[in-house]
Coordinates of C-alpha atoms in Angstrom, one line a residue:
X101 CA 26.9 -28.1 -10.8
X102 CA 23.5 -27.9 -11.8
X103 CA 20.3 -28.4 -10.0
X104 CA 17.5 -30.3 -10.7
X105 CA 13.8 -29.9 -9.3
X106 CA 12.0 -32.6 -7.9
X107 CA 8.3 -33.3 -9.1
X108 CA 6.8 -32.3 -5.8
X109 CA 8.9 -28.9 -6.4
X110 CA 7.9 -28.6 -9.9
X111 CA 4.1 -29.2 -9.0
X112 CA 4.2 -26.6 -5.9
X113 CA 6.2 -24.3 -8.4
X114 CA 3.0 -24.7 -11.3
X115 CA 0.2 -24.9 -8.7
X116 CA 1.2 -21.5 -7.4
X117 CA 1.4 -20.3 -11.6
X118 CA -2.0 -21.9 -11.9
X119 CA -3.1 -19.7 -8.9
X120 CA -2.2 -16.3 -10.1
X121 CA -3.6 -17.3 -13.6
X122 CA -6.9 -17.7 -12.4
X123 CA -6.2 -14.9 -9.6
X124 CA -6.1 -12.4 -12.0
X125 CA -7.9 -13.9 -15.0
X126 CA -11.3 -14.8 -14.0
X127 CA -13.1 -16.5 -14.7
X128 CA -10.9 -18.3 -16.9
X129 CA -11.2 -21.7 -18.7
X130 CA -8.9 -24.9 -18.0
X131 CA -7.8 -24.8 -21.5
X132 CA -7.0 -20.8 -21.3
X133 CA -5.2 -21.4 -18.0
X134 CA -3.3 -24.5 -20.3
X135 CA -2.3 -21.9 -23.0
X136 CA -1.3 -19.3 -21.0
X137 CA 0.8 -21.3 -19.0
X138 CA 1.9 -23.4 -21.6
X139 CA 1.3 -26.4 -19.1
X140 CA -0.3 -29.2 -20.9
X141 CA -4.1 -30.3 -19.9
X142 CA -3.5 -32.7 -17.7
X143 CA -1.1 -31.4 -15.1
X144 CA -3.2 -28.4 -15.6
X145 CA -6.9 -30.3 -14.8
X146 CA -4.6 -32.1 -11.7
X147 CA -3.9 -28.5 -10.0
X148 CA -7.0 -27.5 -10.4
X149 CA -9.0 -30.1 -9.3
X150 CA -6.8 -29.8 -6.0
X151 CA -7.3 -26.2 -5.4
X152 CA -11.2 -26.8 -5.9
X153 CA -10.8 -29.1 -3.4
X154 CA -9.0 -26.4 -1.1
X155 CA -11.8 -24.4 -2.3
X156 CA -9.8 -21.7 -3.3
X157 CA -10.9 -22.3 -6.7
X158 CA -14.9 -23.0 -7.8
X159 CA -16.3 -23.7 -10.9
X160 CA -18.7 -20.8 -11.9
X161 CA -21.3 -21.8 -15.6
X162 CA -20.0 -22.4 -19.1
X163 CA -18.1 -20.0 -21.3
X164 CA -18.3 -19.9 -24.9
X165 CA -17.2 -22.0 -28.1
X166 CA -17.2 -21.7 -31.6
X167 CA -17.6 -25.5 -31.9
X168 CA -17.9 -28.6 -29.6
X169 CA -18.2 -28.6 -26.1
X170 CA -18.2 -25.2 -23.9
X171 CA -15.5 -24.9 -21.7
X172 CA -16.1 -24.9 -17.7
X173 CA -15.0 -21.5 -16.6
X174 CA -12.8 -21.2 -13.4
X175 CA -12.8 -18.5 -11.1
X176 CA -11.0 -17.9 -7.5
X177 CA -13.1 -18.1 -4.7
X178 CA -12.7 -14.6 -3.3
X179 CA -15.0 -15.9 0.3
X180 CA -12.4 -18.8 1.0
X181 CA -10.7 -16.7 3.7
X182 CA -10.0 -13.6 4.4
X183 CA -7.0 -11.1 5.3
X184 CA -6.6 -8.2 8.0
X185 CA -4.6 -5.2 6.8
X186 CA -3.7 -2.6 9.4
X187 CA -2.1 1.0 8.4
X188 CA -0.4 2.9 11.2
X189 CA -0.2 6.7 11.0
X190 CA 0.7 9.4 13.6
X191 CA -2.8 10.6 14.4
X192 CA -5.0 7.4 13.6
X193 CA -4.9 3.2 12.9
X194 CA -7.3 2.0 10.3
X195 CA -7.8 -2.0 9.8
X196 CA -9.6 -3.4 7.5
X197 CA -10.6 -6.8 6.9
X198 CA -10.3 -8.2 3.1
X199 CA -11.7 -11.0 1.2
X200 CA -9.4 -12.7 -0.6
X201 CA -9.9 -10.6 -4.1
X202 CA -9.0 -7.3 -1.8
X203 CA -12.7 -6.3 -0.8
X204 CA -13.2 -4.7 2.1
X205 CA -15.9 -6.1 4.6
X206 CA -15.2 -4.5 8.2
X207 CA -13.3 -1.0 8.7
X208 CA -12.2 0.4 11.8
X209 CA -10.5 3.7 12.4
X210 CA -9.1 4.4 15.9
X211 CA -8.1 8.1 16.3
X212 CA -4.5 8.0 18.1
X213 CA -1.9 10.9 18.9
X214 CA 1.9 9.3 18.7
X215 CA 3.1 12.7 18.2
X216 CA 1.8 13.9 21.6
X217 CA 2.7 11.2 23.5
X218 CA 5.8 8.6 23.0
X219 CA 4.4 5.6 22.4
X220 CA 6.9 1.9 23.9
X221 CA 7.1 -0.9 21.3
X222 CA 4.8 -2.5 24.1
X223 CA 2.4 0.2 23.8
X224 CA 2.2 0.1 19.9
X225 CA 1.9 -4.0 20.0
X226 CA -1.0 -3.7 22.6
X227 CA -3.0 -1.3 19.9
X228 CA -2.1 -3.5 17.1
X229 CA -2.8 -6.6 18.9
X230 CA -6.8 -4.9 19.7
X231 CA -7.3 -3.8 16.6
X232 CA -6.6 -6.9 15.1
X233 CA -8.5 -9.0 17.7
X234 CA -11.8 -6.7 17.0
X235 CA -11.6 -6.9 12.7
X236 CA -10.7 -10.8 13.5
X237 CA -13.9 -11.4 15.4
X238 CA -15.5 -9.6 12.6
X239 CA -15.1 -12.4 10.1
X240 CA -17.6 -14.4 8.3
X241 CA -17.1 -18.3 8.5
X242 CA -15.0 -19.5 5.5
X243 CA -12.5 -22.5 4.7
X244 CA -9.5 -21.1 5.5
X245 CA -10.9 -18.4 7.9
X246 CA -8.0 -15.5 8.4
X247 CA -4.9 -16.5 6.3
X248 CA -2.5 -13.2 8.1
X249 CA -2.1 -9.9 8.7
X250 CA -0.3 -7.2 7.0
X251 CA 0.7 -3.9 8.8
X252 CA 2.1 -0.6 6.9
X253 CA 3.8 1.4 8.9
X254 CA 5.4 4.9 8.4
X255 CA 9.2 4.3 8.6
X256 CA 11.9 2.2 7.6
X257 CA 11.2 -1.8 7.9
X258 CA 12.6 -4.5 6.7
X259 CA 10.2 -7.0 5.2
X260 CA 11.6 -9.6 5.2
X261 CA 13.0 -10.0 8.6
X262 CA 9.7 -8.3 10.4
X263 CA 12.1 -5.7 12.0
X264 CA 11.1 -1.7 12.0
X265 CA 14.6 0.0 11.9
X266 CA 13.1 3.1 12.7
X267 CA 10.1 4.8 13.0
X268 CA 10.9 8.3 12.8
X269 CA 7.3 10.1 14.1
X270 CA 6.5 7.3 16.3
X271 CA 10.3 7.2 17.8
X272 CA 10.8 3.8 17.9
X273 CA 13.6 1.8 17.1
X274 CA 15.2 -1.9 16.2
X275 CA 11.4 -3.4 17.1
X276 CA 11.0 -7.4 15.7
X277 CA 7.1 -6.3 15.0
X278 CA 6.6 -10.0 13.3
X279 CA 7.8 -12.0 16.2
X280 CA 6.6 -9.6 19.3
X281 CA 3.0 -9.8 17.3
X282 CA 3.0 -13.6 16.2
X283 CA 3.2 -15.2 19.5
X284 CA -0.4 -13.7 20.1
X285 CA -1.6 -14.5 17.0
X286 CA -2.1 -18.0 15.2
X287 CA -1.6 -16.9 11.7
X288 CA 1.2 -15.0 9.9
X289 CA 1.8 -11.4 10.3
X290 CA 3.9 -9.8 7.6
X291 CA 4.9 -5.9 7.9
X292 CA 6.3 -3.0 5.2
X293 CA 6.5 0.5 4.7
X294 CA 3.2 2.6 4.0
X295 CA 4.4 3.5 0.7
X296 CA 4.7 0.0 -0.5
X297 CA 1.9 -1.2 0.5
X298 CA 0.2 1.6 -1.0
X299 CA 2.6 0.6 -3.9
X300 CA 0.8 -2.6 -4.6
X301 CA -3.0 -1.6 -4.0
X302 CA -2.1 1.2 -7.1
X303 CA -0.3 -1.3 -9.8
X304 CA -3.4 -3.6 -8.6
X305 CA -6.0 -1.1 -9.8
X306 CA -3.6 0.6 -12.4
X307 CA -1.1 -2.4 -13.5
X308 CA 1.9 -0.1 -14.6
X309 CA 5.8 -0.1 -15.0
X310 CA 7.8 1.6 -13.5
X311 CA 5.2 2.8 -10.6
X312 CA 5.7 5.0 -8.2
X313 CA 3.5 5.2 -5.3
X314 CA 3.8 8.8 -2.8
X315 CA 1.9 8.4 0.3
X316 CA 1.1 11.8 2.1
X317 CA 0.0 11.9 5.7
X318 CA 2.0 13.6 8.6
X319 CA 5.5 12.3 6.8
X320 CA 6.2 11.0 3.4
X321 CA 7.0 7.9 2.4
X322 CA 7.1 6.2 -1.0
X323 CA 6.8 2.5 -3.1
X324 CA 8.6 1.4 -6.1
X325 CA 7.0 -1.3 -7.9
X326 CA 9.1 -2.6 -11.3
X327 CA 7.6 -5.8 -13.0
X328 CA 5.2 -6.6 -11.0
X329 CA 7.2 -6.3 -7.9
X330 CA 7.9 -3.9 -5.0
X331 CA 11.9 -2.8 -5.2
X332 CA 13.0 -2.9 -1.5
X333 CA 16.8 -2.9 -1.9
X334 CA 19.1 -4.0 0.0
X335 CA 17.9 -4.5 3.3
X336 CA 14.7 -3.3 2.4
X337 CA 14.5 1.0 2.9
X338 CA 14.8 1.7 -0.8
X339 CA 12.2 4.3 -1.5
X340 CA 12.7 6.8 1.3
X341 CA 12.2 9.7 -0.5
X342 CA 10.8 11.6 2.1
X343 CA 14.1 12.0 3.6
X344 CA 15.7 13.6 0.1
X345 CA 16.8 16.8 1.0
X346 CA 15.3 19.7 -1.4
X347 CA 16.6 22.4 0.7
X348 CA 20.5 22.5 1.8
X349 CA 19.7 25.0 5.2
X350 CA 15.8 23.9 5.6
X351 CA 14.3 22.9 8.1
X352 CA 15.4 20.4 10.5
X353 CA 14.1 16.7 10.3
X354 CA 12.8 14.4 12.9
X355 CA 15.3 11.6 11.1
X356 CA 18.2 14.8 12.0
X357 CA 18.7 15.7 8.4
X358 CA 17.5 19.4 7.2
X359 CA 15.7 20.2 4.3
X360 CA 14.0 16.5 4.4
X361 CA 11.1 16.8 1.4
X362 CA 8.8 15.5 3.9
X363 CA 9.2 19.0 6.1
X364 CA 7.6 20.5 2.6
X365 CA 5.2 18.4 1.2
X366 CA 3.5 16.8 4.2
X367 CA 0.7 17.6 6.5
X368 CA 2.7 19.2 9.0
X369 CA 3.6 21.5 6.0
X370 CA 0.8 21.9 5.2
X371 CA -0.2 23.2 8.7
X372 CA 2.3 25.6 8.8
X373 CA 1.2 27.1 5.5
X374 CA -1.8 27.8 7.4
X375 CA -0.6 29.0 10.0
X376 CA 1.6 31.8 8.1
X377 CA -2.0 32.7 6.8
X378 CA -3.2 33.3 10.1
X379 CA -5.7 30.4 9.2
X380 CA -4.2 27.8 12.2
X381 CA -2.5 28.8 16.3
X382 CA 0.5 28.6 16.2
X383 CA 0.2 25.8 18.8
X384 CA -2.4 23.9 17.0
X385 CA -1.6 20.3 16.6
X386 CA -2.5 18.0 13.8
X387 CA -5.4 15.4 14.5
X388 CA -7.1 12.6 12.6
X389 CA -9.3 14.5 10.3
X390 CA -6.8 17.5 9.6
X391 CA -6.2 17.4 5.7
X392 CA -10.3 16.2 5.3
X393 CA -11.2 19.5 7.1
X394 CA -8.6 21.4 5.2
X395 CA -9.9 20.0 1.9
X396 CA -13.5 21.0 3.1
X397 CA -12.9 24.5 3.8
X398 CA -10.9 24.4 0.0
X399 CA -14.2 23.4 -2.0
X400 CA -16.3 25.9 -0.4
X401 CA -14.4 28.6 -1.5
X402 CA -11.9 29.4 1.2
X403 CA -9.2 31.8 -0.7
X404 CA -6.3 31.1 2.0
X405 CA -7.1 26.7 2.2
X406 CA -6.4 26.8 -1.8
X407 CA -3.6 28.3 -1.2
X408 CA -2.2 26.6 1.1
X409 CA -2.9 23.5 -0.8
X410 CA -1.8 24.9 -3.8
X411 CA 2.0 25.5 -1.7
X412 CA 1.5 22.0 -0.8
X413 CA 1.1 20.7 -4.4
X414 CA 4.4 23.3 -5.8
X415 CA 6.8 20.9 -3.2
X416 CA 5.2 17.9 -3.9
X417 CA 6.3 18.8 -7.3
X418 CA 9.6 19.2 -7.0
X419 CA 9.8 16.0 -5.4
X420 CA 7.8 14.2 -7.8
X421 CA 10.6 16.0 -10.4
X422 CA 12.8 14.1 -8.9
X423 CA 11.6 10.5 -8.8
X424 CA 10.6 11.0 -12.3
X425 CA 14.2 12.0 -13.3
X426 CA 15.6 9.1 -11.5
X427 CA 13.3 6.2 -11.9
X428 CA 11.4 7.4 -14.9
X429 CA 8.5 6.0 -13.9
X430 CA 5.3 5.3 -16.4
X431 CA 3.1 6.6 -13.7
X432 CA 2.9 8.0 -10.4
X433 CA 0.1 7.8 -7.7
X434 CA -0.3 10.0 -5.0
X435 CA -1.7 8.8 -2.1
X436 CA -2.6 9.3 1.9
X437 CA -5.6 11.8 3.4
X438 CA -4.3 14.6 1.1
X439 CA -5.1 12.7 -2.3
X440 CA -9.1 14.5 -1.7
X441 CA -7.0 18.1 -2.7
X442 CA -6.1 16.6 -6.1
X443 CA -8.0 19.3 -7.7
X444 CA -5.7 22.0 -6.3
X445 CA -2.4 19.5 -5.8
X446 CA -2.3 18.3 -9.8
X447 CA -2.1 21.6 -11.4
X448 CA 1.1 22.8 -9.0
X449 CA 2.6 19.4 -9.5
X450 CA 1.9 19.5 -13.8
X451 CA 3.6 22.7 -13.4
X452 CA 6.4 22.3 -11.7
X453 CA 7.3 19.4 -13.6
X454 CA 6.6 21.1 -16.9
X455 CA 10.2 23.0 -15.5
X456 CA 11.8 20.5 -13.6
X457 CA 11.5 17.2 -15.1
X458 CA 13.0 16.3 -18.4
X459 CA 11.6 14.7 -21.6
X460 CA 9.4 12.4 -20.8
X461 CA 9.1 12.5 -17.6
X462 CA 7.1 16.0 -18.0
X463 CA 4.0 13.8 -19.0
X464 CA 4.4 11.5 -16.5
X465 CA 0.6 9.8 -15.5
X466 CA -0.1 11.3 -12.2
X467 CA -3.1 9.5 -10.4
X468 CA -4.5 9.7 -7.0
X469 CA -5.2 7.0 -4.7
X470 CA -8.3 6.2 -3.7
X471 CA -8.5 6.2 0.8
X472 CA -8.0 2.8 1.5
X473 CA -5.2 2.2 -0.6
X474 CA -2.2 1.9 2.0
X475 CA -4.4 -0.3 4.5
X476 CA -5.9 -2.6 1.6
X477 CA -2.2 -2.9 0.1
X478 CA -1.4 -4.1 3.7
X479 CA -3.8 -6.6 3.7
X480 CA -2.9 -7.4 0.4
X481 CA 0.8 -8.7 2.0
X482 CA -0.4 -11.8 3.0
X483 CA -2.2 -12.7 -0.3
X484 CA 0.8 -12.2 -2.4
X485 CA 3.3 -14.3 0.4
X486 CA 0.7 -17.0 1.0
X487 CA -0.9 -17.7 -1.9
X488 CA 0.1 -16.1 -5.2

C-alpha cells in the first residue's frame, strides 16, 4: 500500500531543504534557493519568511541582475544560537562553544589522566556535566540560545541510542551517556565516536566522497563519511579500525586483541619509540601536551624525535593501505594532536602506500586536520540533528 504525505509533512520536509540551501549557500537569493530546489516561488518565499521570523535566516543587501529588479540575498543567521561540542580523550577534555556556522567563541581544555586512574560513569558525567555548565555560561544572548551538545568520545558508541558500548582506555562499559546527561541539562545532548565527529568537521572544510577521517591521540579511531553522510553500520561501530590487527603475535590490546593497529600508530607508540631511543623512562607516562612536545623537539632538529615520528608515520601507513584498499576513499584526513608532525608523518605514509596500496588508491589525497576538528565536529552533532 502506498503512503501519502500530508501538507504539514511535505512543508517540514521542504523547510528543512530550504535550510540547508541557504546553510551552505550563502548568501543565496529566493529565486536561487527556488531553482535549486526546484520548489516553485511561493512555497519557497512562505519557508522563508518563517525561518526569518525564527531568525534563523536574515536578509543581508541586494545581489546582482542583468535586468530588472535585484534580488534580496538570504543568508543564515550564524548568531541565532549556539552549540557546545565536547571531545573526550585519555589525558585531556576540550569544549568548545560554536555559533551556528561552526565558529568557535569559548575554548576550554581541562588536563585529565583516565589512564592513571579508573574513572566511574558517575565520575565521567560529573566532568562532562562541569565542562559543559562553564562553556554554557559562556554564551552570548541569542534567539535560540544553546540548541545541544555533542560529545566525541574514544570508543565504541552508538549514536543513535546515546549508549557507549565500550570505552576501551577509559574502561567503561554499557553507559546511556544521553539519558544520564539530559536529565541535567535542558537541551539535547547527542554523542559519537571521535573519528566521526572528526569525520564531519573534514568533509565540512574538504567536501569529499568517499572520506575517511583517522584521528590520532592515545588510541585510534576512525569516520567514514559517503554522500554526505557518516556510515555507522549496523549498530553504529563501523569504522573501528584501530582494532584491525596488522601484526598476528603483536602486542596485546587494551580491547584483548594483539597486534591492534592502534598499539602501532598511536601516541602510546609513539612513546615507546622513544623510549627504545633512550629519549623517554621507561615509566614515563603520557600527559596532555605529549605529541606537541614531541613535535617541538622534531622541528628543532632533534635526530631521534624525527625518527620516531617518522616510525610513527611507516604504521600509520600501512593502516592507511588498508582503508584505502577497502573503502577506496577520494581522500583521507588525518587528525588528533599528532596531525602538527605532518611534515615527517606524510612522507612514510606516501611511501608505504606507494607499496601497499593498489591503483588508485596509491594517490589517495592525504590531508591533515586542523586541532579542533574532533571537538568542532562534535558540536557540529547538534546542527546537523536539529536543524539541517
Amino acid at each position: 500500500m502506498s503512503k501519502t504525505m500530508d501538507s504539514t509533512a511535505m512543508r517540514q520536509v521542504n523547510k528543512k531543504l530550504v535550510t540547508q540551501l541557504i546553510y551552505e549557500r550563502s548568501p543565496v537569493s529566493r529565486i536561487s534557493v527556488s531553482q535549486m530546489t526546484g520548489l516553485n516561488k511561493a512555497t519557497v518565499s512562505s519557508l522563508v519568511d518563517d525561518l526569518i521570523r525564527d531568525q534563523y535566516v536574515i536578509e543581508v543587501g541586494y545581489g546582482r541582475s542583468r535586468r530588472g529588479r535585484k534580488p534580496v540575498m538570504l543568508e543564515f543567521n550564524a548568531k541565532a544560537g549556539y552549540c557546545i561540542g565536547v571531545n573526550v580523550q585519555i589525558t585531556y577534555v576540550t569544549t568548545v562553544l560554536t555559533d551556528l556556522m561552526g565558529q568557535i567563541v569559548h575554548k576550554h581544555v581541562r588536563p585529565i589522566d583516565f589512564s592513571q586512574h579508573q574513572f566511574s560513569a558517575a565520575e565521567l558525567k560529573h566532568i562532562l556535566l562541569t565542562e559543559i555548565d562553564a562553556v554554557a555560561a559562556k554564551a552570548p544572548a541569542s534567539p535560540h540560545g544553546i540548541i545541544g551538545a555533542g560529545i566525541a568520545l574514544p570508543g565504541m558508541v552508538n549514536f543513535e541510542t546515546g549508549l557507549a558500548y565500550y570505552l576501551p582506555n577509559i574502561e567503561i562499559t554499557e553507559w546511556d551517556v544521553c539519558q544520564a546527561l539530559s536529565k541535567h541539562l535542558t537541551f539535547p545532548v547527542f554523542i559519537d565516536n571521535d573519528g566521526n565527529c572528526g569525520a564531519l568537521s573534514a568533509y565540512r572544510a574538504h567536501p569529499s566522497t568517499p572520506l575517511v577521517f583517522v584521528n590520532v591521540g592515545i588510541g585510534v579511531g576512525t569516520g567514514i563519511v559517503i554522500d554526505g553522510e557518516v556510515f555507522r553500520g549496523y549498530k553504529g561501530i563501523a569504522g573501528e579500525f584501530g582494532h584491525m590487527t596488522i601484526s598476528t603475535i603483536g602486542l596485546l590490546c587494551r580491547c584483548g586483541n594483539y597486534g591492534c593497529w592502534e598499539q602501532y600508530a598511536s601516541e602510546q607508540a609513539l612513546l615507546r619509540y622513544l623510549q627504545e631511543r633512550g629519549q623517554m623512562e621507561a615509566s614515563a607516562d603520557l600527559e596532555s601536551q605529549f605529541a606537541q612536545i614531541v613535535v617541538e623537539r622534531a622541528v628543532q632538529g632533534d635526530v631521534h624525535y624525527q625518527e620516531a615520528l617518522t616510525t610513527l608515520g611507516g604504521y600509520l601507513g600501512i593502516g592507511i593501505a588498508n582503508i584505502a584498499n577497502g573503502v577506496n576513499p577520494e581522500r583521507i584526513v588525518i587528525g588528533g594532536p599528532i596531525a602538527a608532525g605532518a611534515a615527517w608523518l606524510r612522507p612514510a605514509i606516501r611511501s608505504v602506500l606507494r607499496h601497499r596500496s593498489i591503483l588508485s588508491n596509491k594517490d589517495v589525497e592525504i590531508d591533515f586536520a586542523e586541532e579542533d576538528a574532533v571537538v568542532s565536529g562534535a558540536a557540529r552533532l547538534c546542527i546537523a540533528h536539529l536543524i539541517l
